[in-house]
Amino acid sequence: ELGESLLSVGSDVPFKFPPTFTFVFRAFTSLDGIGKGLNKDYDLTKLTVPYLRKLSEMKYGSETKALTVGFQEKTGLNTKDIFSVVKAPKNMAYVTDTLERMERGDLKVRVRALEAEQRLQRLELVQSNTNSALFGGLLLNTGLILSAVSQDPTFLARALTWAGAAMMGKYGLGLVKLQQLDKKLENYKVKK
């Protein structure tokens, strides 16, 4: 029954150990096993106490200060925790005020979604290309029809034809930009 409970907890909230942690833990347990096999009085924790004291002295300056810091962290009697207790009502009032302002509509929450922005950027480029192709085709057709209708093409017909050709050129450049953007988004694994 206990095993099933632990299994369900493990599947509900999976956790992973970093690979280096498992290798180091395995090395220490191997050393401990070998030491106990060779000497019954071998105790790895007793052997590490002097080194741990030196490490705590290097970090905190003295063993007393290390014990004080450890006690403060365990009991919550450090300045950070006391400050958070003193400041908690003010923080709660700020949260309440912010929520009330959101409910009234005085405050609007703006969330940046990078993927949505990238998709919008692509959509704007596609729309610009579509507009260029549409207006380029319209201008080009109008210019060509005016040129065909009159025996001597007028300045307006030539201008419309060249403007249509320029818009079609803009459309071609837009397609190149779209391909470049797609390549860039593909590098960032963004779906089109």
XYZ file of N, CA and C in Angstrom:
576
model
N 0.833 -1.189 0.000
C 0.000 0.000 0.000
C 0.877 1.252 0.000
N 1.938 1.231 0.810
C 2.843 2.378 0.863
C 3.561 2.547 -0.473
N 3.963 1.420 -1.061
C 4.641 1.481 -2.359
C 3.759 2.079 -3.435
N 2.470 1.718 -3.426
C 1.536 2.276 -4.403
C 1.367 3.777 -4.196
N 1.322 4.197 -2.922
C 1.190 5.632 -2.627
C 2.403 6.393 -3.134
N 3.597 5.857 -2.873
C 4.815 6.529 -3.342
C 4.877 6.564 -4.863
N 4.427 5.476 -5.500
C 4.426 5.438 -6.957
C 3.477 6.484 -7.524
N 2.299 6.641 -6.905
C 1.350 7.641 -7.402
C 1.879 9.050 -7.197
N 2.569 9.287 -6.061
C 3.167 10.609 -5.831
C 4.241 10.870 -6.871
N 5.042 9.854 -7.174
C 6.108 10.009 -8.165
C 5.573 10.281 -9.555
N 4.419 9.696 -9.894
C 3.871 9.941 -11.225
C 3.120 11.266 -11.290
N 2.549 11.707 -10.154
C 1.858 12.999 -10.131
C 2.836 14.160 -10.211
N 3.906 14.085 -9.434
C 4.892 15.159 -9.381
C 6.262 14.547 -9.661
N 6.604 14.391 -10.938
C 7.904 13.768 -11.237
C 9.057 14.696 -10.873
N 10.114 14.113 -10.372
C 11.309 14.896 -10.069
C 12.507 14.149 -10.618
N 13.533 14.900 -10.937
C 14.738 14.326 -11.521
C 15.941 14.825 -10.755
N 16.894 13.944 -10.569
C 18.162 14.340 -9.981
C 19.103 14.728 -11.104
N 19.922 15.736 -10.868
C 20.934 16.055 -11.881
C 21.914 14.882 -12.009
N 22.416 14.608 -13.185
C 23.305 13.461 -13.371
C 24.554 13.533 -12.491
N 25.104 14.720 -12.300
C 26.308 14.823 -11.475
C 26.010 14.429 -10.030
N 24.816 14.776 -9.541
C 24.446 14.416 -8.170
C 24.410 12.905 -8.009
N 23.815 12.212 -8.970
C 23.722 10.754 -8.835
C 25.103 10.102 -8.905
N 25.994 10.626 -9.744
C 27.338 10.055 -9.825
C 28.123 10.293 -8.526
N 28.024 11.490 -7.986
C 28.731 11.796 -6.745
C 28.164 10.954 -5.599
N 26.843 10.851 -5.539
C 26.209 10.048 -4.489
C 26.630 8.585 -4.614
N 26.685 8.077 -5.816
C 27.100 6.701 -6.043
C 28.564 6.499 -5.613
N 29.416 7.468 -5.912
C 30.828 7.363 -5.532
C 30.970 7.339 -4.012
N 30.242 8.228 -3.318
C 30.335 8.247 -1.851
C 29.790 6.968 -1.222
N 28.697 6.449 -1.751
C 28.165 5.200 -1.185
C 29.108 4.038 -1.463
N 29.775 4.039 -2.612
C 30.760 2.988 -2.905
C 31.931 3.074 -1.931
N 32.440 4.307 -1.713
C 33.543 4.496 -0.761
C 33.138 4.068 0.643
N 31.924 4.422 1.040
C 31.439 4.052 2.368
C 31.329 2.538 2.496
N 30.835 1.877 1.461
C 30.703 0.418 1.494
C 32.058 -0.268 1.559
N 33.010 0.209 0.760
C 34.357 -0.382 0.778
C 35.011 -0.170 2.136
N 34.860 1.047 2.682
C 35.450 1.350 3.993
C 34.864 0.483 5.095
N 33.568 0.292 5.097
C 32.929 -0.544 6.123
C 33.278 -2.014 5.933
N 33.525 -2.420 4.699
C 33.937 -3.806 4.448
C 35.335 -4.071 4.968
N 36.208 -3.064 4.925
C 37.577 -3.234 5.387
C 37.720 -3.015 6.893
N 36.904 -2.105 7.444
C 37.017 -1.759 8.863
C 35.613 -1.529 9.407
N 35.257 -2.290 10.439
C 33.903 -2.190 10.997
C 33.657 -0.842 11.663
N 34.706 -0.187 12.150
C 34.547 1.093 12.836
C 34.586 2.293 11.882
N 34.672 2.036 10.605
C 34.751 3.111 9.610
C 33.418 3.870 9.564
N 33.509 5.202 9.646
C 32.315 6.043 9.528
C 32.688 7.275 8.710
N 32.118 7.374 7.536
C 32.443 8.457 6.612
C 32.058 9.819 7.183
N 30.954 9.905 7.899
C 30.525 11.198 8.436
C 31.508 11.713 9.489
N 32.044 10.816 10.306
C 33.026 11.253 11.308
C 34.299 11.749 10.646
N 34.668 11.134 9.531
C 35.878 11.553 8.825
C 35.699 12.920 8.143
N 34.478 13.248 7.746
C 34.271 14.498 7.017
C 34.034 15.699 7.924
N 33.770 15.489 9.218
C 33.459 16.598 10.125
C 34.571 17.656 10.152
N 35.850 17.299 10.290
C 36.888 18.351 10.310
C 36.921 19.173 9.013
N 36.714 18.529 7.872
C 36.734 19.239 6.603
C 35.517 20.155 6.470
N 34.372 19.671 6.940
C 33.176 20.507 6.898
C 33.311 21.714 7.818
N 33.973 21.532 8.972
C 34.213 22.673 9.871
C 35.095 23.721 9.193
N 36.132 23.242 8.502
C 37.011 24.181 7.792
C 36.241 24.928 6.696
N 35.373 24.205 5.985
C 34.578 24.850 4.941
C 33.639 25.899 5.534
N 33.010 25.590 6.661
C 32.095 26.559 7.270
C 32.868 27.758 7.815
N 34.085 27.532 8.318
C 34.910 28.648 8.780
C 35.334 29.532 7.612
N 35.635 28.898 6.465
C 36.006 29.677 5.292
C 34.822 30.493 4.790
N 33.620 29.938 4.863
C 32.445 30.629 4.343
C 31.948 31.710 5.290
N 31.886 31.401 6.596
C 31.286 32.326 7.558
C 32.288 33.029 8.461
N 33.522 32.598 8.451
C 34.531 33.247 9.287
C 34.807 32.491 10.572
N 33.790 31.899 11.177
C 33.979 31.101 12.387
C 32.871 30.070 12.477
N 33.139 29.052 13.287
C 32.145 27.992 13.448
C 30.918 28.507 14.198
N 31.137 29.436 15.129
C 30.023 29.996 15.894
C 29.077 30.759 14.968
N 29.645 31.539 14.073
C 28.817 32.296 13.143
C 28.063 31.345 12.216
N 28.695 30.264 11.793
C 28.032 29.277 10.938
C 26.852 28.652 11.660
N 27.040 28.315 12.960
C 25.935 27.753 13.734
C 24.813 28.771 13.913
N 25.179 30.037 14.128
C 24.179 31.096 14.288
C 23.375 31.270 13.009
N 24.049 31.296 11.870
C 23.368 31.445 10.584
C 22.447 30.252 10.335
N 22.928 29.048 10.636
C 22.109 27.853 10.475
C 20.873 27.896 11.363
N 21.052 28.343 12.618
C 19.921 28.455 13.549
C 18.915 29.493 13.045
N 19.421 30.627 12.559
C 18.538 31.668 12.058
C 17.743 31.197 10.842
N 18.385 30.458 9.955
C 17.691 29.972 8.766
C 16.626 28.949 9.135
N 16.919 28.085 10.111
C 15.958 27.048 10.493
C 14.776 27.622 11.259
N 15.010 28.611 12.083
C 13.931 29.154 12.910
C 13.225 30.336 12.257
N 13.802 30.931 11.240
C 13.181 32.082 10.604
C 13.437 33.382 11.345
N 14.452 33.402 12.177
C 14.772 34.614 12.933
C 15.888 35.422 12.276
N 15.915 35.438 10.981
C 16.903 36.259 10.293
C 16.235 37.526 9.771
N 17.021 38.482 9.375
C 16.489 39.792 8.994
C 15.571 39.708 7.782
N 15.875 38.813 6.863
C 15.054 38.686 5.657
C 13.636 38.236 6.017
N 13.529 37.222 6.882
C 12.210 36.723 7.263
C 11.454 37.730 8.131
N 12.159 38.380 9.035
C 11.502 39.390 9.886
C 11.007 40.548 9.020
N 11.822 40.961 8.051
C 11.434 42.043 7.147
C 10.195 41.651 6.333
N 10.146 40.384 5.878
C 8.981 39.958 5.093
C 7.722 39.910 5.949
N 7.846 39.554 7.247
C 6.684 39.551 8.139
C 6.190 40.976 8.368
N 7.120 41.896 8.545
C 6.742 43.288 8.788
C 6.118 43.902 7.532
N 6.638 43.537 6.366
C 6.188 44.129 5.121
C 4.967 43.423 4.526
N 4.582 42.265 5.065
C 3.484 41.478 4.494
C 2.168 42.249 4.390
N 1.730 42.987 5.421
C 0.460 43.722 5.264
C 0.491 44.751 4.135
N 1.624 45.431 3.982
C 1.744 46.415 2.904
C 1.675 45.720 1.540
N 2.352 44.580 1.414
C 2.318 43.830 0.159
C 0.903 43.344 -0.142
N 0.201 42.878 0.883
C -1.166 42.399 0.704
C -2.085 43.534 0.268
N -1.902 44.714 0.868
C -2.699 45.872 0.479
C -2.421 46.255 -0.978
N -1.168 46.163 -1.405
C -0.807 46.471 -2.793
C -1.486 45.491 -3.751
N -1.460 44.196 -3.403
C -2.090 43.179 -4.256
C -3.596 43.424 -4.334
N -4.212 43.720 -3.190
C -5.655 43.986 -3.165
C -5.989 45.211 -4.007
N -5.213 46.273 -3.865
C -5.428 47.491 -4.646
C -5.287 47.214 -6.138
N -4.278 46.441 -6.509
C -4.051 46.120 -7.919
C -5.223 45.323 -8.484
N -5.713 44.349 -7.727
C -6.847 43.545 -8.196
C -8.104 44.398 -8.347
N -8.326 45.299 -7.402
C -9.498 46.186 -7.488
C -9.401 47.092 -8.711
N -8.208 47.609 -8.986
C -8.023 48.466 -10.163
C -8.253 47.678 -11.455
N -7.837 46.409 -11.469
C -8.077 45.567 -12.640
C -9.569 45.307 -12.823
N -10.280 45.071 -11.726
C -11.722 44.819 -11.806
C -12.471 46.049 -12.304
N -12.049 47.240 -11.893
C -12.693 48.477 -12.332
C -12.340 48.811 -13.778
N -11.258 48.252 -14.282
C -10.818 48.548 -15.641
C -9.808 49.674 -15.712
N -9.339 50.138 -14.536
C -8.337 51.202 -14.519
C -6.955 50.692 -14.899
N -6.740 49.411 -14.734
C -5.429 48.816 -15.003
C -5.620 47.661 -15.973
N -4.874 47.693 -17.043
C -4.950 46.618 -18.019
C -3.638 45.856 -17.997
N -3.752 44.556 -17.939
C -2.575 43.694 -17.895
C -2.144 43.419 -19.324
N -0.873 43.646 -19.567
C -0.315 43.399 -20.890
C 0.724 42.303 -20.757
N 0.520 41.237 -21.483
C 1.433 40.105 -21.425
C 2.117 39.980 -22.777
N 3.411 39.846 -22.747
C 4.162 39.666 -23.981
C 4.347 38.176 -24.223
N 3.901 37.753 -25.364
C 4.123 36.369 -25.766
C 5.011 36.410 -27.005
N 6.223 35.968 -26.839
C 7.205 36.072 -27.919
C 6.748 35.307 -29.156
N 6.182 34.128 -28.941
C 5.744 33.331 -30.082
C 4.616 34.039 -30.830
N 3.687 34.643 -30.095
C 2.591 35.371 -30.740
C 3.127 36.584 -31.502
N 4.105 37.281 -30.928
C 4.689 38.432 -31.616
C 5.387 38.006 -32.909
N 6.069 36.871 -32.865
C 6.748 36.398 -34.064
C 5.746 35.984 -35.139
N 4.639 35.375 -34.711
C 3.610 35.006 -35.680
C 2.965 36.256 -36.277
N 2.741 37.278 -35.446
C 2.188 38.535 -35.960
C 3.140 39.198 -36.942
N 4.434 39.127 -36.656
C 5.422 39.698 -37.558
C 5.351 38.997 -38.920
N 5.220 37.681 -38.898
C 5.107 36.930 -40.151
C 3.810 37.277 -40.866
N 2.732 37.394 -40.107
C 1.439 37.720 -40.695
C 1.451 39.107 -41.341
N 2.096 40.069 -40.694
C 2.212 41.415 -41.266
C 2.980 41.382 -42.584
N 4.038 40.570 -42.614
C 4.834 40.463 -43.840
C 4.027 39.819 -44.957
N 3.260 38.776 -44.628
C 2.430 38.116 -45.640
C 1.376 39.086 -46.159
N 0.767 39.840 -45.248
C -0.259 40.798 -45.667
C 0.336 41.907 -46.538
N 1.505 42.385 -46.183
C 2.171 43.409 -46.992
C 2.476 42.860 -48.391
N 2.918 41.605 -48.457
C 3.198 40.987 -49.757
C 1.922 40.849 -50.576
N 0.845 40.458 -49.931
C -0.433 40.315 -50.638
C -0.894 41.657 -51.183
N -0.787 42.702 -50.376
C -1.175 44.045 -50.834
C -0.309 44.495 -52.003
N 0.990 44.236 -51.907
C 1.893 44.630 -53.005
C 1.523 43.904 -54.293
N 1.254 42.618 -54.189
C 0.898 41.843 -55.388
C -0.438 42.332 -55.960
N -1.383 42.608 -55.073
C -2.699 43.059 -55.525
C -2.609 44.413 -56.230
N -1.994 45.394 -55.574
C -1.887 46.725 -56.176
C -0.944 46.726 -57.383
N 0.112 45.930 -57.321
C 1.023 45.825 -58.467
C 0.308 45.269 -59.675
N -0.486 44.206 -59.470
C -1.244 43.636 -60.581
C -2.279 44.607 -61.128
N -2.946 45.333 -60.206
C -3.945 46.318 -60.623
C -3.305 47.425 -61.465
N -2.193 47.985 -60.955
C -1.527 49.070 -61.684
C -0.974 48.592 -63.030
N -0.368 47.399 -63.009
C 0.221 46.854 -64.230
C -0.863 46.580 -65.277
N -1.963 45.971 -64.868
C -3.059 45.693 -65.806
C -3.674 46.980 -66.341
N -3.874 47.943 -65.446
C -4.457 49.214 -65.882
C -3.536 49.908 -66.884
N -2.243 49.941 -66.578
C -1.281 50.558 -67.496
C -1.229 49.853 -68.831
N -1.256 48.527 -68.829
C -1.201 47.776 -70.088
C -2.483 47.947 -70.898
N -3.620 47.991 -70.220
C -4.894 48.183 -70.943
C -4.941 49.572 -71.563
N -4.505 50.591 -70.795
C -4.475 51.953 -71.352
C -3.503 52.040 -72.533
N -2.385 51.324 -72.442
C -1.412 51.324 -73.547
C -1.997 50.635 -74.769
N -2.763 49.570 -74.569
C -3.334 48.818 -75.696
C -4.479 49.574 -76.350
N -5.237 50.327 -75.541
C -6.383 51.058 -76.076
C -5.930 52.209 -76.965
N -4.947 52.935 -76.519
C -4.494 54.081 -77.324
C -3.378 53.631 -78.259
N -3.327 54.272 -79.427
C -2.301 53.901 -80.387
C -0.934 54.395 -79.950
N -0.902 55.522 -79.297
C 0.347 56.067 -78.766
C 0.213 56.070 -77.253
N 0.990 55.199 -76.529
C 0.833 55.118 -75.078
C 1.073 56.469 -74.408
N 0.166 56.865 -73.561
C 0.245 58.150 -72.865
C 1.193 58.046 -71.669
N 1.489 59.223 -71.135
C 2.350 59.270 -69.951
C 1.705 58.513 -68.784
N 0.392 58.640 -68.635
C -0.331 57.961 -67.558
C -0.220 56.445 -67.702
N -0.355 55.925 -68.895
C -0.259 54.485 -69.141
C 1.136 53.976 -68.792
N 2.147 54.724 -69.230
C 3.533 54.325 -68.918
C 3.801 54.390 -67.414
N 3.308 55.444 -66.769
C 3.524 55.609 -65.331
C 2.853 54.471 -64.558
N 1.632 54.127 -64.967
C 0.930 53.029 -64.285
C 1.642 51.693 -64.504
N 2.137 51.471 -65.698
C 2.859 50.229 -65.995
C 4.123 50.142 -65.153
N 4.893 51.223 -65.100
C 6.126 51.213 -64.298
C 5.821 51.113 -62.802
N 4.761 51.779 -62.355
C 4.382 51.677 -60.931
C 3.973 50.249 -60.601
N 3.246 49.602 -61.522
C 2.858 48.203 -61.308
C 4.076 47.296 -61.272
N 5.042 47.556 -62.172
C 6.272 46.747 -62.180
C 7.047 46.945 -60.880
N 7.066 48.194 -60.390
C 7.766 48.468 -59.118
C 7.077 47.739 -57.959
N 5.756 47.734 -57.958
C 5.029 47.042 -56.884
C 5.271 45.531 -56.958
N 5.352 45.000 -58.161
C 5.651 43.567 -58.307
C 7.084 43.273 -57.837
N 8.000 44.219 -58.062
C 9.352 44.076 -57.526
C 9.346 44.084 -56.009
N 8.517 44.969 -55.436
C 8.382 45.006 -53.980
C 7.817 43.681 -53.463
N 6.893 43.102 -54.224
C 6.328 41.807 -53.861
C 7.420 40.731 -53.849
N 8.283 40.758 -54.866
C 9.387 39.779 -54.920
C 10.329 39.924 -53.735
N 10.668 41.182 -53.376
C 11.519 41.405 -52.198
C 10.831 40.941 -50.916
N 9.514 41.137 -50.883
C 8.752 40.693 -49.714
C 8.792 39.180 -49.566
N 8.767 38.464 -50.686
C 8.869 37.003 -50.624
C 10.230 36.569 -50.084
N 11.274 37.275 -50.488
C 12.620 36.967 -49.978
C 12.671 37.215 -48.469
N 12.099 38.358 -48.031
C 12.067 38.659 -46.595
C 11.286 37.605 -45.833
N 10.202 37.118 -46.425
C 9.383 36.085 -45.773
C 10.166 34.790 -45.619
N 10.929 34.426 -46.648
C 11.762 33.223 -46.554
C 12.822 33.378 -45.472
N 13.428 34.561 -45.387
C 14.434 34.807 -44.353
C 13.820 34.728 -42.958
N 12.632 35.298 -42.798
C 11.955 35.245 -41.500
C 11.595 33.801 -41.141
N 11.120 33.032 -42.125
C 10.792 31.630 -41.867
C 12.018 30.844 -41.432
N 13.162 31.132 -42.055
C 14.409 30.475 -41.667
C 14.786 30.833 -40.234
N 14.650 32.109 -39.899
C 14.968 32.587 -38.553
C 14.045 31.944 -37.518
N 12.754 31.896 -37.833
C 11.799 31.292 -36.902
C 12.012 29.794 -36.783
N 12.448 29.170 -37.860
C 12.727 27.732 -37.813
C 13.895 27.457 -36.876
N 14.877 28.358 -36.844
C 16.001 28.197 -35.918
C 15.549 28.266 -34.483
N 14.505 29.066 -34.226
C 13.975 29.211 -32.864
C 12.837 28.227 -32.594
N 12.581 27.326 -33.527
C 11.551 26.297 -33.386
C 10.157 26.886 -33.188
N 9.830 27.932 -33.936
C 8.510 28.553 -33.864
C 7.690 28.021 -35.029
N 6.468 27.574 -34.740
C 5.594 27.071 -35.801
C 5.070 28.234 -36.627
N 4.860 27.984 -37.922
C 4.381 29.041 -38.827
C 2.911 29.265 -38.611
